[in-house]
Coordinates of C-alpha atoms in Angstrom, one line a residue:
Chain A
M1 CA 14.4 10.7 -19.5
G2 CA 17.8 11.1 -17.9
Y3 CA 19.4 13.3 -15.3
K4 CA 20.3 15.9 -17.9
E5 CA 16.7 16.4 -19.1
Q6 CA 15.5 16.7 -15.5
A7 CA 18.1 19.2 -14.5
E8 CA 17.4 21.3 -17.7
F9 CA 13.6 21.1 -17.5
L10 CA 13.3 22.1 -13.9
R11 CA 15.9 24.9 -14.3
S12 CA 16.7 24.7 -10.6
G13 CA 18.5 27.5 -8.9
L14 CA 20.3 24.8 -6.8
Y15 CA 22.2 23.0 -9.5
R16 CA 23.0 23.0 -13.2
W17 CA 23.8 20.2 -15.7
E18 CA 27.5 20.4 -16.5
G19 CA 27.7 17.5 -19.0
D20 CA 30.1 14.6 -19.2
A21 CA 32.0 14.1 -15.9
R22 CA 35.2 13.3 -17.8
A23 CA 35.2 16.8 -19.2
F24 CA 34.4 18.6 -15.9
E25 CA 37.1 20.8 -14.7
K26 CA 35.4 23.5 -12.6
D27 CA 36.3 24.3 -9.0
G28 CA 33.9 24.2 -6.1
P29 CA 31.1 21.8 -5.0
Y30 CA 29.7 19.4 -7.5
I31 CA 27.5 16.3 -7.7
E32 CA 28.7 13.4 -9.8
V33 CA 26.2 10.7 -10.8
V34 CA 27.8 7.3 -11.4
T35 CA 25.6 4.9 -13.3
S36 CA 27.0 1.4 -12.7
P37 CA 26.4 -0.8 -14.6
N38 CA 26.0 2.0 -17.1
N39 CA 23.0 2.4 -19.5
P40 CA 23.4 1.9 -22.5
D41 CA 26.7 0.1 -22.5
G42 CA 26.5 -2.1 -19.4
A43 CA 30.0 -1.0 -18.2
I44 CA 30.9 -1.0 -14.5
R45 CA 31.8 2.5 -13.7
E46 CA 33.6 4.5 -11.0
A47 CA 33.7 8.2 -10.2
V48 CA 36.0 10.2 -12.5
V49 CA 36.0 13.6 -10.8
S50 CA 38.1 13.2 -7.7
R51 CA 37.9 16.3 -5.6
G52 CA 37.1 17.1 -2.0
E53 CA 33.9 19.1 -2.5
G54 CA 32.0 16.5 -4.5
K55 CA 29.0 14.5 -3.6
L56 CA 28.8 11.1 -5.4
V57 CA 25.4 9.6 -6.3
Y58 CA 25.6 5.9 -7.3
D59 CA 22.7 4.9 -9.6
L60 CA 22.6 1.1 -9.1
A61 CA 19.4 0.5 -11.2
Y62 CA 21.2 -2.4 -13.1
Y63 CA 23.4 -3.7 -10.2
W64 CA 21.5 -7.0 -10.0
P65 CA 22.9 -10.5 -10.4
Q66 CA 21.0 -11.3 -13.5
Y67 CA 22.9 -8.6 -15.4
T68 CA 26.3 -8.4 -13.8
P69 CA 28.5 -10.3 -11.3
I70 CA 27.9 -8.8 -7.8
T71 CA 31.6 -8.4 -7.1
Q72 CA 31.3 -6.6 -3.8
P73 CA 28.8 -5.3 -1.2
L74 CA 28.9 -1.6 -2.2
D75 CA 29.5 0.9 0.5
R76 CA 28.9 4.3 -1.1
D77 CA 27.5 7.5 0.5
I78 CA 24.4 7.7 -1.6
M79 CA 23.1 4.6 -3.5
L80 CA 19.9 4.6 -5.6
F81 CA 17.9 1.5 -6.4
T82 CA 14.7 0.9 -8.3
F83 CA 12.3 -2.0 -9.0
S84 CA 12.3 -0.9 -12.6
K85 CA 15.2 -3.0 -13.8
C86 CA 15.3 -5.4 -10.8
T87 CA 12.0 -7.2 -11.5
G88 CA 10.6 -5.2 -14.5
H89 CA 8.1 -3.3 -12.4
A90 CA 9.0 0.1 -13.9
G91 CA 5.4 1.1 -14.0
S92 CA 5.1 1.0 -10.2
R93 CA 7.4 4.1 -10.1
I94 CA 9.1 3.0 -6.9
G95 CA 12.7 2.9 -5.8
W96 CA 14.8 3.3 -2.6
A97 CA 18.0 4.8 -1.5
L98 CA 20.7 3.9 1.0
V99 CA 22.2 7.1 2.4
K100 CA 24.9 7.5 5.0
D101 CA 24.5 11.2 5.9
K102 CA 21.3 11.7 8.0
E103 CA 20.9 15.3 6.7
V104 CA 21.1 14.2 3.1
A105 CA 18.5 11.5 3.8
R106 CA 16.3 14.0 5.5
K107 CA 16.5 16.4 2.5
M108 CA 15.6 13.5 0.1
T109 CA 12.6 12.6 2.2
E110 CA 11.6 16.3 2.3
Y111 CA 11.9 16.5 -1.5
M112 CA 9.6 13.4 -1.8
Q113 CA 7.1 15.1 0.5
I114 CA 7.1 18.3 -1.4
S115 CA 7.2 17.0 -4.9
S116 CA 4.6 14.3 -4.5
I117 CA 3.7 13.9 -0.8
G118 CA 5.0 10.3 -1.3
V119 CA 4.8 7.2 -3.4
S120 CA 1.4 5.7 -4.4
K121 CA 0.2 3.4 -1.6
E122 CA -0.9 0.8 -4.3
S123 CA 2.7 0.8 -5.5
Q124 CA 4.0 0.4 -2.0
I125 CA 1.8 -2.6 -1.4
R126 CA 2.9 -4.2 -4.6
A127 CA 6.5 -3.5 -3.9
A128 CA 6.2 -5.0 -0.4
K129 CA 4.7 -8.2 -1.9
I130 CA 7.5 -8.4 -4.6
L131 CA 10.2 -7.9 -1.9
G132 CA 8.7 -10.7 0.1
V133 CA 8.6 -13.1 -2.9
L134 CA 12.2 -12.2 -3.9
S135 CA 13.7 -12.6 -0.4
E136 CA 11.8 -15.8 0.2
G137 CA 13.2 -17.2 -3.1
C138 CA 16.7 -16.2 -2.0
Q139 CA 16.5 -17.6 1.5
H140 CA 17.0 -21.2 0.6
F141 CA 19.3 -20.4 -2.2
R142 CA 22.1 -22.9 -3.0
T143 CA 20.5 -25.5 -0.8
V144 CA 17.5 -26.3 -3.0
D145 CA 17.2 -27.3 -6.6
S146 CA 14.6 -24.7 -7.7
Q147 CA 15.8 -21.4 -9.3
N148 CA 15.2 -18.2 -7.5
F149 CA 14.1 -15.1 -9.5
F150 CA 17.7 -13.8 -10.1
E151 CA 18.9 -17.2 -11.4
Y152 CA 15.9 -17.6 -13.6
S153 CA 16.3 -14.1 -15.1
H154 CA 20.1 -14.7 -15.5
S155 CA 19.5 -18.0 -17.4
I156 CA 17.2 -16.2 -19.8
L157 CA 19.6 -13.2 -20.4
K158 CA 22.6 -15.6 -20.7
E159 CA 20.8 -17.6 -23.4
R160 CA 19.8 -14.5 -25.3
W161 CA 23.3 -13.0 -25.2
E162 CA 24.7 -16.2 -26.5
R163 CA 22.3 -16.2 -29.4
L164 CA 23.0 -12.6 -30.2
R165 CA 26.7 -13.0 -30.0
N166 CA 26.4 -16.0 -32.4
V167 CA 24.6 -13.8 -34.9
V168 CA 27.0 -10.9 -34.6
K169 CA 30.0 -13.2 -34.9
N170 CA 29.0 -13.7 -38.6
S171 CA 28.9 -10.0 -39.2
K172 CA 31.7 -8.0 -40.9
T173 CA 30.4 -4.7 -39.6
F174 CA 28.8 -5.2 -36.2
T175 CA 30.6 -5.7 -32.9
L176 CA 29.4 -6.0 -29.3
P177 CA 31.2 -4.9 -26.1
K178 CA 33.2 -7.5 -24.2
Y179 CA 32.7 -7.7 -20.4
P180 CA 35.2 -9.2 -17.9
R181 CA 34.2 -12.5 -16.4
D182 CA 34.1 -12.0 -12.6
Y183 CA 33.3 -13.7 -9.4
C184 CA 29.7 -13.1 -8.2
N185 CA 29.3 -13.2 -4.5
F186 CA 25.6 -13.6 -4.8
T187 CA 25.7 -16.8 -6.9
G188 CA 29.1 -18.0 -5.7
K189 CA 30.3 -18.6 -9.2
Y190 CA 32.4 -16.9 -11.9
M191 CA 29.9 -15.2 -14.2
D192 CA 29.7 -13.2 -17.4
S193 CA 27.9 -9.9 -17.7
N194 CA 24.6 -10.1 -19.5
P195 CA 23.5 -6.5 -19.6
A196 CA 19.9 -5.3 -20.1
F197 CA 20.8 -3.7 -23.4
A198 CA 23.0 -4.7 -26.3
W199 CA 25.2 -1.7 -27.2
L200 CA 25.8 -2.5 -30.9
H201 CA 28.6 -0.9 -32.8
S202 CA 28.9 -0.7 -36.6
K203 CA 31.9 0.2 -38.6
E204 CA 29.7 1.7 -41.2
D205 CA 28.7 5.4 -41.0
I206 CA 25.0 4.8 -41.0
D207 CA 22.2 6.1 -38.8
W208 CA 21.4 2.7 -37.4
E209 CA 18.3 3.7 -35.6
S210 CA 16.6 4.7 -38.9
R211 CA 18.1 1.8 -40.8
L212 CA 17.0 -0.8 -38.3
R213 CA 13.5 0.8 -38.2
E214 CA 13.2 0.2 -41.9
H215 CA 13.7 -3.5 -41.0
K216 CA 11.1 -3.2 -38.3
I217 CA 13.6 -3.2 -35.4
I218 CA 13.2 -0.6 -32.8
A219 CA 16.5 0.5 -31.4
R220 CA 17.8 3.8 -29.9
S221 CA 20.6 5.6 -31.7
G222 CA 23.9 6.2 -30.0
E223 CA 23.2 9.9 -30.5
R224 CA 20.6 9.8 -27.8
F225 CA 23.3 8.8 -25.4
G226 CA 25.9 11.3 -26.5
A227 CA 27.6 8.7 -28.7
S228 CA 27.8 8.3 -32.5
P229 CA 24.8 7.1 -34.6
K230 CA 27.0 4.2 -35.5
Y231 CA 26.0 2.8 -32.1
A232 CA 22.5 1.5 -31.4
R233 CA 21.0 0.3 -28.1
I234 CA 18.8 -2.8 -28.3
S235 CA 16.7 -4.1 -25.4
M236 CA 17.6 -7.6 -24.2
F237 CA 14.5 -8.0 -22.1
S238 CA 11.7 -7.7 -24.7
P239 CA 9.0 -10.5 -24.6
P240 CA 10.3 -13.8 -26.0
E241 CA 8.4 -13.5 -29.4
A242 CA 9.7 -10.0 -29.9
F243 CA 13.3 -11.1 -29.1
N244 CA 13.1 -14.0 -31.5
L245 CA 11.7 -11.8 -34.2
F246 CA 14.5 -9.3 -33.6
L247 CA 17.2 -12.0 -33.9
E248 CA 15.6 -13.3 -37.1
R249 CA 15.4 -9.8 -38.7
F250 CA 18.8 -8.8 -37.5
S251 CA 20.4 -12.0 -39.0
A252 CA 18.8 -11.2 -42.3
I253 CA 20.3 -7.7 -42.2
I254 CA 23.7 -9.1 -41.5
D255 CA 23.4 -11.7 -44.3
D256 CA 22.3 -8.9 -46.6
I257 CA 25.3 -6.7 -45.7
N258 CA 27.8 -9.6 -45.9
G259 CA 26.4 -10.5 -49.4
N260 CA 26.8 -6.9 -50.5
V261 CA 30.3 -6.7 -49.2
V262 CA 31.3 -9.9 -50.9
T263 CA 29.9 -9.3 -54.4
Chain B
M1 CA 2.6 20.7 1.4
G2 CA 1.4 23.6 -0.6
Y3 CA 2.3 25.5 -3.7
K4 CA 4.5 27.9 -1.7
E5 CA 6.7 25.0 -0.3
Q6 CA 7.1 23.5 -3.7
A7 CA 8.1 26.7 -5.4
E8 CA 10.6 27.5 -2.6
F9 CA 12.1 24.0 -2.2
L10 CA 12.7 23.5 -6.0
R11 CA 14.1 27.0 -6.4
S12 CA 13.2 27.0 -10.0
G13 CA 14.7 29.5 -12.4
L14 CA 11.3 29.6 -14.1
Y15 CA 9.1 31.1 -11.4
R16 CA 9.2 32.4 -7.8
W17 CA 6.6 32.3 -5.1
E18 CA 5.3 35.9 -4.6
G19 CA 2.9 35.3 -1.7
D20 CA -0.7 36.4 -1.4
A21 CA -2.3 37.3 -4.7
R22 CA -4.3 40.1 -3.0
A23 CA -0.9 41.8 -2.3
F24 CA 0.6 41.2 -5.7
E25 CA 1.3 44.4 -7.6
K26 CA 4.2 43.6 -9.9
D27 CA 4.1 44.1 -13.7
G28 CA 4.8 41.4 -16.2
P29 CA 3.7 37.8 -16.6
Y30 CA 2.4 35.9 -13.5
I31 CA 0.6 32.7 -12.5
E32 CA -2.3 32.9 -10.1
V33 CA -3.4 29.8 -8.4
V34 CA -7.1 29.9 -7.4
T35 CA -8.1 27.3 -4.9
S36 CA -11.9 27.0 -5.1
P37 CA -13.3 25.9 -2.7
N38 CA -10.4 27.1 -0.7
N39 CA -8.5 25.1 1.9
P40 CA -8.8 25.7 4.8
D41 CA -11.9 28.0 4.8
G42 CA -14.1 26.3 2.2
A43 CA -14.8 29.6 0.4
I44 CA -15.6 29.8 -3.3
R45 CA -12.9 31.9 -4.8
E46 CA -12.2 33.9 -8.0
A47 CA -9.0 35.3 -9.4
V48 CA -8.0 38.6 -7.8
V49 CA -5.1 39.8 -10.0
S50 CA -6.7 40.9 -13.3
R51 CA -4.1 41.7 -15.8
G52 CA -3.4 40.7 -19.4
E53 CA -0.2 38.7 -18.9
G54 CA -1.5 36.3 -16.3
K55 CA -2.1 32.6 -16.4
L56 CA -4.8 31.3 -14.1
V57 CA -4.6 27.8 -12.6
Y58 CA -7.8 26.6 -10.9
D59 CA -7.2 24.0 -8.2
L60 CA -10.6 22.3 -8.0
A61 CA -9.6 19.6 -5.5
Y62 CA -12.7 20.3 -3.4
Y63 CA -15.2 21.3 -6.1
W64 CA -17.3 18.2 -5.6
P65 CA -21.1 18.0 -4.8
Q66 CA -20.6 16.5 -1.3
Y67 CA -18.7 19.7 -0.2
T68 CA -20.3 22.5 -2.2
P69 CA -23.1 23.2 -4.6
I70 CA -22.0 22.8 -8.2
T71 CA -23.3 26.1 -9.4
Q72 CA -21.9 26.0 -12.9
P73 CA -19.9 23.8 -15.3
L74 CA -16.6 25.6 -14.9
D75 CA -14.9 26.7 -18.1
R76 CA -11.4 27.9 -17.1
D77 CA -8.1 27.6 -19.1
I78 CA -6.4 25.3 -16.6
M79 CA -8.3 23.2 -14.1
L80 CA -6.7 20.7 -11.7
F81 CA -8.5 17.8 -10.2
T82 CA -7.5 15.0 -7.8
F83 CA -9.0 11.8 -6.4
S84 CA -7.6 12.8 -3.1
K85 CA -10.6 14.8 -1.9
C86 CA -13.1 13.4 -4.4
T87 CA -13.2 9.9 -3.0
G88 CA -10.5 10.0 -0.3
H89 CA -7.9 8.1 -2.3
A90 CA -5.2 10.6 -1.5
G91 CA -2.6 7.8 -1.2
S92 CA -3.0 6.9 -4.9
R93 CA -1.3 10.2 -5.8
I94 CA -3.4 10.6 -8.9
G95 CA -5.1 13.6 -10.4
W96 CA -6.0 15.1 -13.8
A97 CA -6.2 18.4 -15.5
L98 CA -8.5 20.0 -18.1
V99 CA -6.4 22.4 -20.2
K100 CA -7.5 24.5 -23.2
D101 CA -4.1 25.5 -24.6
K102 CA -2.5 22.5 -26.4
E103 CA 1.0 23.9 -25.8
V104 CA 0.4 24.2 -22.0
A105 CA -1.0 20.7 -21.9
R106 CA 2.1 19.4 -23.8
K107 CA 4.4 21.1 -21.3
M108 CA 2.5 19.6 -18.4
T109 CA 2.8 16.1 -19.9
E110 CA 6.5 16.7 -20.5
Y111 CA 6.9 17.7 -16.9
M112 CA 5.2 14.5 -15.8
Q113 CA 7.5 12.5 -18.1
I114 CA 10.6 14.2 -16.8
S115 CA 9.8 14.4 -13.1
S116 CA 8.5 10.8 -12.7
I117 CA 8.0 9.2 -16.2
G118 CA 4.3 9.0 -15.3
V119 CA 1.9 7.9 -12.6
S120 CA 2.1 4.5 -11.0
K121 CA 0.3 1.9 -13.1
E122 CA -1.2 0.4 -10.0
S123 CA -2.7 3.8 -9.2
Q124 CA -4.0 4.2 -12.7
I125 CA -5.8 0.8 -12.6
R126 CA -7.3 1.7 -9.2
A127 CA -8.4 5.1 -10.5
A128 CA -10.0 3.6 -13.6
K129 CA -12.0 1.3 -11.4
I130 CA -13.1 4.1 -9.1
L131 CA -14.1 6.3 -12.0
G132 CA -16.2 3.4 -13.4
V133 CA -18.0 2.9 -10.1
L134 CA -18.6 6.6 -9.6
S135 CA -20.0 7.2 -13.1
E136 CA -22.1 4.1 -13.0
G137 CA -23.6 5.3 -9.7
C138 CA -24.4 8.7 -11.3
Q139 CA -25.9 7.3 -14.5
H140 CA -29.3 6.4 -13.0
F141 CA -29.2 9.3 -10.6
R142 CA -32.5 10.9 -9.8
T143 CA -34.4 8.0 -11.3
V144 CA -33.7 5.4 -8.6
D145 CA -34.0 5.3 -4.9
S146 CA -30.4 4.3 -4.0
Q147 CA -27.9 7.0 -3.2
N148 CA -24.8 7.5 -5.4
F149 CA -21.4 8.1 -3.9
F150 CA -21.8 11.9 -3.9
E151 CA -25.2 11.9 -2.2
Y152 CA -24.0 9.4 0.4
S153 CA -20.9 11.5 1.2
H154 CA -23.0 14.7 1.2
S155 CA -25.5 13.2 3.7
I156 CA -22.6 12.3 6.1
L157 CA -20.9 15.7 5.9
K158 CA -24.3 17.5 6.3
E159 CA -25.1 15.6 9.4
R160 CA -21.6 16.2 10.9
W161 CA -21.8 20.0 10.1
E162 CA -25.2 20.2 11.8
R163 CA -23.8 18.5 14.9
L164 CA -20.8 20.7 14.9
R165 CA -22.8 23.9 14.4
N166 CA -25.1 22.8 17.3
V167 CA -22.1 22.5 19.6
V168 CA -20.5 25.8 18.5
K169 CA -23.9 27.6 18.9
N170 CA -23.5 27.2 22.6
S171 CA -20.1 28.7 22.6
K172 CA -19.3 32.3 23.6
T173 CA -15.9 32.3 21.9
F174 CA -16.0 30.1 18.8
T175 CA -17.6 30.8 15.5
L176 CA -17.7 29.0 12.2
P177 CA -17.9 30.5 8.7
K178 CA -21.3 30.9 7.0
Y179 CA -21.7 29.8 3.4
P180 CA -24.3 30.9 0.9
R181 CA -27.0 28.4 0.1
D182 CA -27.0 27.8 -3.6
Y183 CA -28.6 25.8 -6.4
C184 CA -26.6 22.7 -7.2
N185 CA -26.8 21.6 -10.8
F186 CA -25.6 18.2 -10.0
T187 CA -28.3 17.3 -7.4
G188 CA -31.0 19.6 -8.8
K189 CA -31.6 21.1 -5.3
Y190 CA -30.7 24.1 -3.3
M191 CA -27.9 23.1 -1.0
D192 CA -25.6 24.2 1.8
S193 CA -21.9 24.0 1.7
N194 CA -20.4 21.3 3.9
P195 CA -16.7 21.9 3.5
A196 CA -14.1 19.2 4.1
F197 CA -12.6 21.3 7.0
A198 CA -14.1 23.4 9.7
W199 CA -12.4 26.7 9.9
L200 CA -12.9 27.5 13.5
H201 CA -12.4 31.0 14.8
S202 CA -12.0 32.0 18.4
K203 CA -12.3 35.5 20.0
E204 CA -9.7 34.6 22.5
D205 CA -6.0 35.2 21.7
I206 CA -4.9 31.6 22.3
D207 CA -2.7 29.3 20.2
W208 CA -5.6 26.9 19.5
E209 CA -3.5 24.2 17.9
S210 CA -1.6 23.7 21.2
R211 CA -4.7 24.2 23.4
L212 CA -6.7 21.6 21.4
R213 CA -3.8 19.2 21.5
E214 CA -3.9 19.3 25.3
H215 CA -7.4 18.1 25.0
K216 CA -6.4 15.4 22.5
I217 CA -7.8 17.1 19.5
I218 CA -5.5 17.3 16.5
A219 CA -6.1 20.6 14.6
R220 CA -3.9 22.8 12.4
S221 CA -3.3 26.3 13.5
G222 CA -4.4 29.2 11.4
E223 CA -0.7 30.3 11.3
R224 CA 0.0 27.4 9.0
F225 CA -2.3 28.9 6.5
G226 CA -1.1 32.5 6.8
A227 CA -3.9 33.4 9.3
S228 CA -3.9 34.1 13.0
P229 CA -3.5 31.2 15.6
K230 CA -7.0 32.2 16.7
Y231 CA -8.1 30.1 13.8
A232 CA -7.9 26.3 13.7
R233 CA -8.6 23.9 10.9
I234 CA -10.4 20.7 11.9
S235 CA -11.0 17.7 9.5
M236 CA -14.7 16.9 8.9
F237 CA -13.9 13.6 7.2
S238 CA -12.2 11.7 9.9
P239 CA -13.4 8.1 10.7
P240 CA -16.8 8.1 12.5
E241 CA -15.4 7.2 15.9
A242 CA -12.8 9.9 15.7
F243 CA -15.4 12.5 14.7
N244 CA -17.7 11.5 17.6
L245 CA -14.8 11.7 20.0
F246 CA -13.8 15.1 18.7
L247 CA -17.3 16.5 19.2
E248 CA -17.4 15.1 22.7
R249 CA -14.1 16.6 23.7
F250 CA -14.8 19.9 21.9
S251 CA -18.2 20.2 23.7
A252 CA -16.4 19.7 27.0
I253 CA -13.9 22.5 26.1
I254 CA -16.8 24.8 25.3
D255 CA -18.7 24.0 28.5
D256 CA -15.5 24.6 30.4
I257 CA -14.9 28.0 28.8
N258 CA -18.6 29.0 29.2
G259 CA -18.4 28.0 32.9
N260 CA -15.2 30.0 33.4
V261 CA -16.7 33.1 31.7
V262 CA -19.8 32.9 33.8
T263 CA -18.2 32.4 37.2

């Protein structure tokens, strides 16, 4: 469920969904949501509507060092975070925000109060525990041999991306996005992006969500993200057995297509 | 935070807060929320707007046998429940609904999906555990000597209400609501109501929330519930020490007023 669905379902008298920011040309106050890294394509994004009366909301759900190099300490007016993609605790339904304007922060708190009185105490206890473990793991970072959570997650994603790129390399129809290698201030190294999702593109004009499902691969069509069905989004953080099975089945599809193209 | 605050804050294009149902005289579709037992006064309520195009929502947060006799198995179109007042787990932010119309139920589920994707998993696990303990306790009910949760809670509230009524009896200014004694199908006995809140009324034209606060008693003014400040709402389910201290301080206030009236 995205920002669009929320805005449309609630039919608020306060705001209205205006669609893609790149096509927005109206005058007056506006809110631009910048999802960076973006879901589904993992791209680092900046605001595109540049006008005086706008409020920018940065959704940083995927701005964690296992996915993308942390190139700078961000300093935006409104920044949203969640445990969901940080540690995988999506089910705890807990996030946080860094907000510069006191009045905006107060309104956000009021909204929480009015919509739900506040976040589940059980989730808060869990989140506090997780934060403790994460920050403890990062405290002695770069001085000890053991991996902290982010390094560990990064090594898994890196290995999966390498395996997927190796498979796609053999394909005559599929391509994957390329990401710039960049210096990560968190790890102190130059790093590749290893996004949470693979944003697969095919030259062939096929509804890939349906086609992949026939081969027992669950993907989400590009259409669901306002793109062409030639795109499909595939999760890179499924359980290990599921990911292995996906790669196996996907390789078979590629071999099959390659064969068909050749003969 | 009540229904009014939610409706006004969200400024939905779908509905608008129209105020007290007893004063509602507009034509066309409407939603009436029936809070029964009502907060703050503990009264059993029925719908008051009777027209064809209305949807009734029964908020049954306090319809539990520790508070009020369960006179009948309710059979309404939309019935809302919560753990908050059932067992005191308000912080888990979890409730449930019984809904007859499939389409309404689907929309409610969709709203949950869109507004929060769903309830915290930690809360769900806790709630499942609580439900297990509650229902186990009730299974051998009336055949064993031990009290189940509802009997235990009822005995505590009953004792507190008796003590409070004894204190108020001596007062020349304060009164408490009277509730009908009724047959409770859950306990199989005639029972009094022992609401979660005492809805205290005073003859004197004083802002009782402020006056009580001076005596270190936290109450909520009737004004916050659309009534006169001569009313004050007092929690009957505070921790034992807090309730004892409240009764002590409140007795002192009554003695003081009685003294002043006499001299």
